[in-house]
Amino acid sequence: MRLLIADDEDYAREGLITSISWDKYGIDEIMQARDGREALTISTWFRPDIVLTDIRMPKLNGLEFAERLIRLCPDSKLLFMSGYLEIEYLKKAISLDAVEFVEKPIELEKVEGAVKKAVDFVREKERHEKKEGQWQRLERQRLLNMLRLKTKDKALLEKICREVRFPTDTAYFSAVLWAKKEEVPGQLEPLVFSFWQESGIPILLTMVDRGKYLFLAACGKYRMRMVRAECRKMTELQEGLCIGMGFETDNLMAVSQSCEIALLNAEQSFFDSSRNVFEIEDEIPKMKKLNPGLYAEFVGMIKEKPEQVDGWLHRLVTEICSEGFYRQEDIIMLLSAFARLLVREKSALLLSAADMDTEEELDSCIREAVSIDEVMKLFERMLDAFLARLENESRFSRLVRDTISYIEQHCSEAELSVSDIAEDMHFSAAHLNVLFRKETGVTIKQYICDYRLDLSKKLLRNPHIRIVEIAERCGYSNGNYFAKVFRSTEGMTPVEYRKKYVI
């Protein structure tokens, strides 16, 4: 049985692993993750039976990770840990069908009780699946994941092959299907099996990422041309379906390289929306590396020539798409870094242009995009808002613009004061306040109050953000003080405002 422990505290993870006799529960494979994003990445190939996750973690918190996990691994049993036993957390955990909620500081007896409960759930489901014939399907998926991940235990691989009746002494061909318009995970699976049913060719299929399926066919060399042709036809199974082709091999232990090439080919559809079949013509291409100076160049453009950023970015993307072979992940990381820089320059950009609330949400949006065109549309909205905001502020002096930027970047700090800003600007507080009021018509303190209030109202329109978290992000010392200030200006509490404006 497979267990994943996700917690940003190293000692907590290690303590759990060393303090509990996991083998007595039938748990023989354990993986660790330091944050929600790493946990999600590991889950794509590890397919944990049980997940023990903290709620408060960086990058992706435990609840956000769990929401994505159940789309990827709907059979995983969730155990949550948290030192913050709040109603919102409990409600969310219940909605995610969590097995148990363990309060921190952790008591090992309670953890073991929760694990035993989850193990019982898993074993009962296994018994049911074996009766229903699901066990073989899951083992076939496990086999393909092991082949993809270069498992060196040939004896184990051959044993599983025999159990699921998959050939070990023939030729193999892999491909990656990317169902870009798939709304419900797993929709493509029955279509693929139905498509190959009459051929008599043994196949394996497993989901490796959102909308991405790894496919492996076992056939003699004399049927390889037919298999390739049929793989191309699979693009007709679903609208927006693309396929990346691997290469043929007669060595079971070399399937991993074919899978890697198939995935790289499928990723090229991210850059080229004009076709849906991607394969290597003659030889494996050398992956291109991005110029390490691109980020610094983007920073310079934002600071000195913001009106030219849109054209510069479009030229860069056109060059990337025309040159290929780039790794999708490299381009995503670069564009995410660009987007975060824009947000940090003008934090309200998230709210006005992208309809998002956090950098993590923005990162997620870019990572889940199925084409570079989709990402560029997001950038166009952000850049339009960025330039509009610069134009709106252009009537102010450089000093006042810098003061406004400082407030936007530090508004979450409850102790933010005019003195802090003045010190950063190398002015006296009184002098800076006079200059600011002369140009804007309000004092710096009033501008901070107005900015925080406007920001809180925008965040309140998102029902998924807790009010306590909104108070923290807007720089209010606590939830009660936030409610008091909000009511005095708006004539209603934050809760009442949310009920009024959130449908």
Short mmCIF file of C-alpha atoms in Angstrom, two decimals:
data_model
loop_
_atom_site.label_atom_id
_atom_site.label_comp_id
_atom_site.label_asym_id
_atom_site.label_seq_id
_atom_site.Cartn_x
_atom_site.Cartn_y
_atom_site.Cartn_z
CA MET A 1 0.00 0.00 0.00
CA ARG A 2 1.33 3.46 -0.89
CA LEU A 3 1.39 6.48 1.50
CA LEU A 4 2.27 10.10 0.74
CA ILE A 5 3.08 12.49 3.62
CA ALA A 6 2.94 16.21 2.76
CA ASP A 7 4.13 18.72 5.35
CA ASP A 8 6.44 21.73 5.08
CA GLU A 9 8.05 20.87 8.44
CA ASP A 10 10.87 18.37 7.88
CA TYR A 11 10.90 17.14 11.47
CA ALA A 12 7.15 16.45 11.37
CA ARG A 13 7.48 14.25 8.25
CA GLU A 14 10.55 12.41 9.48
CA GLY A 15 9.02 11.97 12.92
CA LEU A 16 5.93 10.33 11.50
CA ILE A 17 7.96 8.02 9.26
CA THR A 18 10.28 6.83 12.03
CA SER A 19 7.78 6.70 14.90
CA ILE A 20 5.10 4.51 13.35
CA SER A 21 5.46 0.86 12.31
CA TRP A 22 3.88 1.31 8.91
CA ASP A 23 4.39 -2.28 7.80
CA LYS A 24 1.84 -3.54 10.32
CA TYR A 25 -0.78 -1.58 8.37
CA GLY A 26 0.39 -3.03 5.07
CA ILE A 27 2.05 0.24 4.01
CA ASP A 28 5.32 -0.61 2.26
CA GLU A 29 5.90 2.44 0.03
CA ILE A 30 6.18 5.96 1.50
CA MET A 31 6.95 9.23 -0.27
CA GLN A 32 7.43 12.71 1.23
CA ALA A 33 6.57 16.20 -0.08
CA ARG A 34 7.55 19.60 1.35
CA ASP A 35 4.66 21.56 -0.14
CA GLY A 36 1.39 21.08 -2.00
CA ARG A 37 2.86 21.53 -5.45
CA GLU A 38 5.56 18.90 -4.89
CA ALA A 39 2.91 16.58 -3.43
CA LEU A 40 0.78 16.98 -6.56
CA THR A 41 3.76 16.25 -8.82
CA ILE A 42 4.65 13.10 -6.89
CA SER A 43 1.02 11.95 -6.94
CA THR A 44 0.92 11.98 -10.74
CA TRP A 45 3.18 8.92 -10.85
CA PHE A 46 3.12 7.52 -7.30
CA ARG A 47 -0.68 7.18 -7.15
CA PRO A 48 -0.89 7.07 -3.33
CA ASP A 49 -3.55 4.94 -1.66
CA ILE A 50 -3.46 7.22 1.41
CA VAL A 51 -2.42 10.87 1.69
CA LEU A 52 -1.56 12.42 5.06
CA THR A 53 -1.30 16.16 4.44
CA ASP A 54 -0.90 19.31 6.45
CA ILE A 55 -3.30 22.11 5.52
CA ARG A 56 -1.07 25.15 5.84
CA MET A 57 1.76 24.67 3.32
CA PRO A 58 3.52 26.97 0.82
CA LYS A 59 2.87 27.06 -2.95
CA LEU A 60 -0.33 24.98 -2.69
CA ASN A 61 -2.02 24.56 0.66
CA GLY A 62 -3.33 21.14 1.69
CA LEU A 63 -6.91 21.84 0.66
CA GLU A 64 -5.95 23.17 -2.78
CA PHE A 65 -3.65 20.17 -3.27
CA ALA A 66 -6.43 17.79 -2.21
CA GLU A 67 -8.91 19.36 -4.64
CA ARG A 68 -6.54 18.67 -7.54
CA LEU A 69 -5.50 15.28 -6.21
CA ILE A 70 -9.05 13.88 -6.24
CA ARG A 71 -9.33 14.82 -9.90
CA LEU A 72 -6.09 12.97 -10.61
CA CYS A 73 -6.37 10.10 -8.09
CA PRO A 74 -10.03 9.88 -7.07
CA ASP A 75 -9.40 6.68 -5.07
CA SER A 76 -6.80 8.23 -2.72
CA LYS A 77 -7.94 8.48 0.90
CA LEU A 78 -7.29 11.85 2.54
CA LEU A 79 -6.13 12.49 6.11
CA PHE A 80 -5.71 16.17 7.05
CA MET A 81 -3.46 17.61 9.78
CA SER A 82 -3.70 21.15 11.09
CA GLY A 83 -3.03 23.24 14.16
CA TYR A 84 -5.85 25.52 13.06
CA LEU A 85 -9.07 23.67 13.78
CA GLU A 86 -11.39 26.17 12.07
CA ILE A 87 -14.92 25.61 10.84
CA GLU A 88 -13.98 26.55 7.25
CA TYR A 89 -11.24 23.91 7.23
CA LEU A 90 -13.55 21.25 8.63
CA LYS A 91 -16.28 22.05 6.11
CA LYS A 92 -13.82 21.88 3.22
CA ALA A 93 -12.31 18.63 4.50
CA ILE A 94 -15.79 17.11 4.72
CA SER A 95 -16.61 18.26 1.17
CA LEU A 96 -13.43 16.50 -0.03
CA ASP A 97 -14.59 13.28 1.62
CA ALA A 98 -11.69 13.25 4.08
CA VAL A 99 -11.33 10.12 6.20
CA GLU A 100 -10.08 11.98 9.28
CA PHE A 101 -8.92 15.38 10.56
CA VAL A 102 -5.94 15.19 12.98
CA GLU A 103 -5.25 18.21 15.15
CA LYS A 104 -1.71 19.45 15.76
CA PRO A 105 0.40 19.08 17.85
CA ILE A 106 0.24 15.52 16.64
CA GLU A 107 -0.50 12.61 18.97
CA LEU A 108 0.80 9.38 17.42
CA GLU A 109 -2.11 7.33 18.73
CA LYS A 110 -4.57 9.59 16.91
CA VAL A 111 -2.52 9.47 13.71
CA GLU A 112 -2.36 5.67 13.86
CA GLY A 113 -6.10 5.52 14.47
CA ALA A 114 -6.73 7.72 11.42
CA VAL A 115 -4.31 5.66 9.29
CA LYS A 116 -5.96 2.39 10.34
CA LYS A 117 -9.33 3.86 9.38
CA ALA A 118 -7.99 4.85 5.95
CA VAL A 119 -6.32 1.45 5.48
CA ASP A 120 -9.63 -0.26 6.23
CA PHE A 121 -11.30 1.90 3.58
CA VAL A 122 -8.60 1.02 1.02
CA ARG A 123 -8.74 -2.71 1.76
CA GLU A 124 -12.51 -2.78 1.54
CA LYS A 125 -12.34 -0.98 -1.79
CA GLU A 126 -9.67 -3.41 -3.03
CA ARG A 127 -11.88 -6.36 -2.12
CA HIS A 128 -14.75 -4.76 -3.98
CA GLU A 129 -12.61 -3.91 -7.02
CA LYS A 130 -11.25 -7.42 -7.28
CA LYS A 131 -14.79 -8.71 -7.35
CA GLU A 132 -15.69 -6.17 -10.00
CA GLY A 133 -12.62 -6.81 -12.14
CA GLN A 134 -11.06 -3.41 -11.38
CA TRP A 135 -7.92 -4.82 -9.80
CA GLN A 136 -6.44 -5.83 -13.14
CA ARG A 137 -7.14 -2.39 -14.63
CA LEU A 138 -5.30 -0.71 -11.74
CA GLU A 139 -2.39 -3.13 -11.99
CA ARG A 140 -2.10 -2.43 -15.72
CA GLN A 141 -1.93 1.28 -14.97
CA ARG A 142 0.69 0.60 -12.31
CA LEU A 143 2.71 -1.47 -14.79
CA LEU A 144 2.74 1.33 -17.36
CA ASN A 145 3.80 3.88 -14.73
CA MET A 146 6.63 1.58 -13.66
CA LEU A 147 7.78 1.19 -17.26
CA ARG A 148 7.66 4.96 -17.78
CA LEU A 149 9.70 5.63 -14.64
CA LYS A 150 12.55 3.28 -15.64
CA THR A 151 11.93 0.67 -12.95
CA LYS A 152 15.00 -1.56 -13.02
CA ASP A 153 13.44 -4.61 -11.39
CA LYS A 154 12.90 -6.65 -14.54
CA ALA A 155 11.68 -9.70 -12.63
CA LEU A 156 8.95 -7.65 -10.94
CA LEU A 157 7.91 -6.08 -14.25
CA GLU A 158 7.67 -9.47 -15.94
CA LYS A 159 5.70 -10.85 -12.98
CA ILE A 160 3.11 -8.04 -13.27
CA CYS A 161 3.02 -8.50 -17.06
CA ARG A 162 2.11 -12.16 -16.57
CA GLU A 163 -0.55 -11.29 -13.99
CA VAL A 164 -2.25 -8.78 -16.31
CA ARG A 165 -1.53 -10.80 -19.48
CA PHE A 166 0.67 -8.24 -21.18
CA PRO A 167 3.37 -9.59 -23.56
CA THR A 168 7.02 -9.47 -22.49
CA ASP A 169 8.71 -10.62 -25.71
CA THR A 170 7.41 -8.48 -28.56
CA ALA A 171 7.74 -4.99 -30.03
CA TYR A 172 6.26 -1.95 -28.29
CA PHE A 173 5.06 1.48 -29.36
CA SER A 174 4.15 4.36 -27.05
CA ALA A 175 2.25 7.60 -27.50
CA VAL A 176 0.88 10.40 -25.34
CA LEU A 177 -2.66 11.62 -25.88
CA TRP A 178 -3.48 15.14 -24.72
CA ALA A 179 -7.23 15.69 -24.33
CA LYS A 180 -7.16 19.47 -24.10
CA LYS A 181 -10.92 19.91 -23.82
CA GLU A 182 -11.58 17.10 -21.38
CA GLU A 183 -13.82 18.36 -18.57
CA VAL A 184 -14.04 15.21 -16.45
CA PRO A 185 -10.82 13.24 -15.79
CA GLY A 186 -10.93 9.80 -17.37
CA GLN A 187 -13.44 10.59 -20.11
CA LEU A 188 -11.02 9.53 -22.83
CA GLU A 189 -10.15 6.13 -21.34
CA PRO A 190 -13.22 4.10 -22.43
CA LEU A 191 -13.04 5.66 -25.91
CA VAL A 192 -9.46 4.47 -26.37
CA PHE A 193 -10.16 0.92 -25.18
CA SER A 194 -13.22 0.72 -27.42
CA PHE A 195 -11.15 2.00 -30.37
CA TRP A 196 -8.55 -0.80 -29.99
CA GLN A 197 -10.89 -3.60 -28.95
CA GLU A 198 -11.35 -5.17 -32.38
CA SER A 199 -7.64 -5.04 -33.27
CA GLY A 200 -6.71 -7.69 -30.71
CA ILE A 201 -3.57 -5.70 -29.86
CA PRO A 202 -2.83 -5.56 -26.09
CA ILE A 203 -2.63 -1.97 -24.86
CA LEU A 204 -1.95 -0.13 -21.60
CA LEU A 205 -3.30 3.31 -20.78
CA THR A 206 -2.87 5.61 -17.76
CA MET A 207 -3.34 9.28 -16.99
CA VAL A 208 -0.01 11.01 -16.27
CA ASP A 209 -1.21 14.59 -15.91
CA ARG A 210 -4.34 16.63 -16.32
CA GLY A 211 -5.77 15.55 -19.70
CA LYS A 212 -2.58 13.68 -20.65
CA TYR A 213 -2.69 9.90 -21.14
CA LEU A 214 0.23 7.56 -21.73
CA PHE A 215 -0.51 4.78 -24.22
CA LEU A 216 1.51 1.62 -24.91
CA ALA A 217 0.76 -1.03 -27.54
CA ALA A 218 2.40 -4.47 -27.71
CA CYS A 219 2.58 -5.87 -31.24
CA GLY A 220 4.91 -7.68 -33.58
CA LYS A 221 7.10 -5.64 -35.89
CA TYR A 222 4.97 -6.62 -38.86
CA ARG A 223 1.99 -4.76 -37.32
CA MET A 224 3.92 -1.65 -36.30
CA ARG A 225 2.96 0.39 -39.39
CA MET A 226 -0.71 -0.36 -38.73
CA VAL A 227 -0.35 0.64 -35.06
CA ARG A 228 1.20 3.98 -36.04
CA ALA A 229 -1.63 4.64 -38.50
CA GLU A 230 -4.26 3.77 -35.90
CA CYS A 231 -2.59 6.06 -33.35
CA ARG A 232 -2.98 8.97 -35.77
CA LYS A 233 -6.66 8.12 -36.15
CA MET A 234 -7.16 8.34 -32.37
CA THR A 235 -7.12 12.14 -32.66
CA GLU A 236 -10.66 11.82 -34.05
CA LEU A 237 -11.95 10.34 -30.80
CA GLN A 238 -12.45 13.71 -29.14
CA GLU A 239 -12.40 17.36 -30.17
CA GLY A 240 -9.10 19.06 -29.34
CA LEU A 241 -7.24 15.75 -28.94
CA CYS A 242 -3.52 15.82 -29.83
CA ILE A 243 -1.06 12.95 -29.91
CA GLY A 244 2.70 12.78 -29.46
CA MET A 245 4.31 9.68 -30.96
CA GLY A 246 7.17 7.75 -29.36
CA PHE A 247 9.36 5.22 -31.17
CA GLU A 248 9.18 1.47 -31.53
CA THR A 249 11.37 -0.80 -29.43
CA ASP A 250 11.63 -4.56 -28.92
CA ASN A 251 13.04 -4.18 -25.39
CA LEU A 252 10.57 -3.87 -22.52
CA MET A 253 13.21 -2.08 -20.43
CA ALA A 254 13.61 0.61 -23.12
CA VAL A 255 9.96 1.61 -23.11
CA SER A 256 10.73 4.51 -20.75
CA GLN A 257 12.79 6.33 -23.43
CA SER A 258 9.99 5.91 -25.95
CA CYS A 259 7.51 7.31 -23.39
CA GLU A 260 9.76 10.32 -22.75
CA ILE A 261 9.94 11.14 -26.46
CA ALA A 262 6.17 10.70 -26.81
CA LEU A 263 5.60 13.18 -23.97
CA LEU A 264 8.02 15.71 -25.48
CA ASN A 265 6.25 15.40 -28.82
CA ALA A 266 2.83 15.87 -27.21
CA GLU A 267 4.12 18.99 -25.45
CA GLN A 268 4.94 20.56 -28.82
CA SER A 269 1.18 20.96 -29.35
CA PHE A 270 1.40 23.62 -26.62
CA PHE A 271 3.37 25.76 -29.10
CA ASP A 272 1.63 24.75 -32.33
CA SER A 273 -2.18 24.67 -32.46
CA SER A 274 -2.30 24.14 -36.23
CA ARG A 275 -1.91 20.34 -36.12
CA ASN A 276 -2.76 17.47 -33.82
CA VAL A 277 -0.15 14.78 -34.59
CA PHE A 278 3.45 15.29 -33.48
CA GLU A 279 6.27 12.89 -34.20
CA ILE A 280 10.02 12.86 -34.76
CA GLU A 281 10.87 12.57 -38.42
CA ASP A 282 14.49 11.39 -38.53
CA GLU A 283 16.33 11.70 -35.22
CA ILE A 284 15.73 12.78 -31.63
CA PRO A 285 16.14 16.57 -31.59
CA LYS A 286 18.35 18.34 -29.10
CA MET A 287 16.26 20.27 -26.58
CA LYS A 288 16.83 24.02 -26.77
CA LYS A 289 17.66 26.11 -23.74
CA LEU A 290 16.26 29.55 -23.05
CA ASN A 291 18.54 32.56 -22.93
CA PRO A 292 19.25 33.07 -19.18
CA GLY A 293 19.21 36.84 -19.71
CA LEU A 294 15.56 36.99 -20.78
CA TYR A 295 14.21 37.70 -17.29
CA ALA A 296 16.63 40.61 -16.76
CA GLU A 297 15.67 41.96 -20.18
CA PHE A 298 11.98 41.77 -19.25
CA VAL A 299 12.67 43.60 -15.97
CA GLY A 300 14.44 46.36 -17.89
CA MET A 301 11.55 46.68 -20.36
CA ILE A 302 9.00 46.98 -17.54
CA LYS A 303 11.03 49.68 -15.81
CA GLU A 304 12.18 51.72 -18.80
CA LYS A 305 9.97 50.96 -21.82
CA PRO A 306 6.68 49.50 -20.54
CA GLU A 307 4.81 50.50 -23.70
CA GLN A 308 7.08 48.17 -25.72
CA VAL A 309 6.65 45.09 -23.51
CA ASP A 310 3.68 43.66 -25.43
CA GLY A 311 5.53 43.74 -28.76
CA TRP A 312 8.71 42.34 -27.20
CA LEU A 313 6.80 39.47 -25.57
CA HIS A 314 4.96 38.55 -28.78
CA ARG A 315 8.23 38.52 -30.74
CA LEU A 316 9.81 36.27 -28.11
CA VAL A 317 6.90 33.81 -28.18
CA THR A 318 6.85 33.77 -32.01
CA GLU A 319 10.57 32.96 -31.99
CA ILE A 320 10.09 30.16 -29.43
CA CYS A 321 7.21 28.61 -31.38
CA SER A 322 9.03 28.73 -34.71
CA GLU A 323 12.33 27.37 -33.43
CA GLY A 324 11.10 24.38 -31.22
CA PHE A 325 12.16 21.97 -29.49
CA TYR A 326 11.65 23.62 -26.12
CA ARG A 327 10.36 21.94 -22.99
CA GLN A 328 6.89 23.14 -22.09
CA GLU A 329 7.90 23.32 -18.42
CA ASP A 330 10.79 25.72 -19.19
CA ILE A 331 8.50 28.11 -21.06
CA ILE A 332 5.82 27.90 -18.36
CA MET A 333 8.38 28.75 -15.66
CA LEU A 334 9.63 31.76 -17.63
CA LEU A 335 6.14 33.12 -18.33
CA SER A 336 5.11 32.54 -14.71
CA ALA A 337 8.12 34.57 -13.59
CA PHE A 338 7.13 37.38 -15.98
CA ALA A 339 3.55 37.33 -14.65
CA ARG A 340 4.71 37.45 -11.01
CA LEU A 341 6.92 40.42 -11.80
CA LEU A 342 3.98 42.31 -13.29
CA VAL A 343 1.91 41.54 -10.21
CA ARG A 344 4.62 42.69 -7.85
CA GLU A 345 4.93 45.94 -9.76
CA LYS A 346 1.19 46.56 -9.60
CA SER A 347 -0.43 44.06 -7.23
CA ALA A 348 -4.00 45.14 -8.05
CA LEU A 349 -3.33 43.75 -11.51
CA LEU A 350 -4.37 40.30 -10.33
CA LEU A 351 -7.80 41.53 -9.40
CA SER A 352 -8.52 43.88 -12.27
CA ALA A 353 -7.18 41.87 -15.20
CA ALA A 354 -6.84 38.19 -14.39
CA ASP A 355 -9.81 37.79 -12.05
CA MET A 356 -7.53 36.06 -9.53
CA ASP A 357 -6.55 36.63 -5.96
CA THR A 358 -3.09 35.17 -5.37
CA GLU A 359 0.18 34.57 -7.18
CA GLU A 360 -0.37 30.85 -6.61
CA GLU A 361 -3.68 31.03 -8.46
CA LEU A 362 -2.00 32.91 -11.31
CA ASP A 363 0.76 30.28 -11.45
CA SER A 364 -1.86 27.55 -11.53
CA CYS A 365 -3.73 29.25 -14.37
CA ILE A 366 -0.56 29.45 -16.48
CA ARG A 367 0.47 25.87 -15.65
CA GLU A 368 -2.94 24.49 -16.58
CA ALA A 369 -3.08 26.34 -19.91
CA VAL A 370 -3.23 23.97 -22.89
CA SER A 371 -1.59 26.33 -25.39
CA ILE A 372 0.78 29.24 -25.44
CA ASP A 373 -1.98 31.26 -27.13
CA GLU A 374 -4.09 30.83 -23.98
CA VAL A 375 -1.24 32.17 -21.84
CA MET A 376 -0.70 35.12 -24.17
CA LYS A 377 -4.36 36.13 -23.91
CA LEU A 378 -3.90 36.33 -20.15
CA PHE A 379 -0.78 38.43 -20.62
CA GLU A 380 -2.60 40.76 -22.99
CA ARG A 381 -5.24 41.46 -20.34
CA MET A 382 -2.59 41.98 -17.68
CA LEU A 383 -0.46 44.26 -19.85
CA ASP A 384 -3.50 46.33 -20.86
CA ALA A 385 -4.33 46.82 -17.20
CA PHE A 386 -0.68 47.50 -16.37
CA LEU A 387 -0.36 50.21 -19.01
CA ALA A 388 -3.74 51.72 -18.08
CA ARG A 389 -2.61 51.97 -14.48
CA LEU A 390 0.70 53.55 -15.50
CA GLU A 391 -1.19 56.06 -17.63
CA ASN A 392 -3.52 56.83 -14.73
CA GLU A 393 -0.52 57.45 -12.49
CA SER A 394 1.41 59.43 -15.11
CA ARG A 395 -0.21 62.65 -13.89
CA PHE A 396 1.73 62.18 -10.65
CA SER A 397 5.40 62.84 -10.05
CA ARG A 398 7.91 59.98 -9.85
CA LEU A 399 7.99 60.39 -6.08
CA VAL A 400 4.22 59.94 -5.70
CA ARG A 401 4.18 56.99 -8.13
CA ASP A 402 6.92 55.29 -6.12
CA THR A 403 4.98 55.94 -2.92
CA ILE A 404 1.85 54.36 -4.39
CA SER A 405 3.85 51.33 -5.57
CA TYR A 406 5.38 50.94 -2.10
CA ILE A 407 1.92 50.97 -0.52
CA GLU A 408 0.62 48.36 -2.97
CA GLN A 409 3.58 46.07 -2.34
CA HIS A 410 3.52 46.40 1.46
CA CYS A 411 -0.16 46.84 2.24
CA SER A 412 -0.34 43.42 3.95
CA GLU A 413 2.00 44.69 6.68
CA ALA A 414 -0.20 45.73 9.59
CA GLU A 415 2.49 48.07 10.93
CA LEU A 416 2.95 49.95 7.62
CA SER A 417 3.35 53.64 8.43
CA VAL A 418 4.10 56.94 6.76
CA SER A 419 7.50 56.88 8.48
CA ASP A 420 8.37 53.52 6.86
CA ILE A 421 7.51 54.85 3.41
CA ALA A 422 9.31 58.14 3.96
CA GLU A 423 12.44 56.34 5.10
CA ASP A 424 12.42 54.23 1.93
CA MET A 425 11.96 57.38 -0.19
CA HIS A 426 14.70 59.26 1.76
CA PHE A 427 12.29 62.04 2.77
CA SER A 428 10.97 63.23 6.09
CA ALA A 429 7.49 61.91 6.86
CA ALA A 430 5.99 65.41 7.07
CA HIS A 431 7.53 66.59 3.79
CA LEU A 432 6.52 63.45 1.89
CA ASN A 433 2.97 63.70 3.23
CA VAL A 434 2.67 67.33 2.08
CA LEU A 435 3.90 66.48 -1.44
CA PHE A 436 1.64 63.42 -1.67
CA ARG A 437 -1.47 65.29 -0.55
CA LYS A 438 -0.75 68.16 -2.90
CA GLU A 439 -0.88 65.84 -5.92
CA THR A 440 -3.50 63.26 -4.85
CA GLY A 441 -5.78 65.29 -2.61
CA VAL A 442 -5.48 62.79 0.28
CA THR A 443 -2.90 62.03 2.94
CA ILE A 444 -0.74 58.93 2.72
CA LYS A 445 -2.52 57.43 5.72
CA GLN A 446 -5.92 57.95 4.09
CA TYR A 447 -4.67 56.48 0.81
CA ILE A 448 -3.49 53.35 2.67
CA CYS A 449 -6.89 53.00 4.37
CA ASP A 450 -8.76 53.47 1.08
CA TYR A 451 -6.50 51.02 -0.77
CA ARG A 452 -6.90 48.35 1.91
CA LEU A 453 -10.65 48.76 1.93
CA ASP A 454 -10.95 48.56 -1.87
CA LEU A 455 -8.72 45.48 -1.91
CA SER A 456 -10.75 43.79 0.82
CA LYS A 457 -14.00 44.36 -1.07
CA LYS A 458 -12.58 42.72 -4.17
CA LEU A 459 -11.32 39.75 -2.16
CA LEU A 460 -14.66 39.38 -0.37
CA ARG A 461 -16.30 38.70 -3.73
CA ASN A 462 -14.36 35.42 -3.82
CA PRO A 463 -16.29 33.06 -1.52
CA HIS A 464 -13.33 30.67 -1.23
CA ILE A 465 -11.10 33.09 0.72
CA ARG A 466 -11.62 33.08 4.47
CA ILE A 467 -12.39 36.47 6.01
CA VAL A 468 -9.53 36.07 8.48
CA GLU A 469 -7.15 35.55 5.55
CA ILE A 470 -8.54 38.66 3.80
CA ALA A 471 -7.87 40.68 6.95
CA GLU A 472 -4.25 39.46 6.99
CA ARG A 473 -3.67 40.12 3.30
CA CYS A 474 -5.07 43.64 3.54
CA GLY A 475 -2.94 44.57 6.54
CA TYR A 476 -5.54 44.53 9.33
CA SER A 477 -4.09 43.31 12.63
CA ASN A 478 -6.92 40.85 13.22
CA GLY A 479 -10.37 39.84 12.00
CA ASN A 480 -12.25 41.80 14.64
CA TYR A 481 -10.47 45.05 13.80
CA PHE A 482 -11.10 44.45 10.09
CA ALA A 483 -14.83 43.94 10.75
CA LYS A 484 -14.97 47.12 12.85
CA VAL A 485 -13.25 49.27 10.19
CA PHE A 486 -15.30 47.74 7.39
CA ARG A 487 -18.60 48.33 9.15
CA SER A 488 -17.76 51.93 10.00
CA THR A 489 -17.14 52.78 6.33
CA GLU A 490 -19.53 50.45 4.49
CA GLY A 491 -22.40 50.26 6.97
CA MET A 492 -22.28 46.46 7.03
CA THR A 493 -19.97 43.67 8.20
CA PRO A 494 -17.68 41.80 5.80
CA VAL A 495 -19.96 38.75 6.10
CA GLU A 496 -23.02 40.85 5.16
CA TYR A 497 -21.13 42.41 2.25
CA ARG A 498 -20.16 38.97 0.95
CA LYS A 499 -23.77 37.71 1.19
CA LYS A 500 -24.97 40.78 -0.67
CA TYR A 501 -22.53 40.69 -3.57
CA VAL A 502 -21.62 37.01 -3.97
CA ILE A 503 -24.21 35.04 -5.90
#
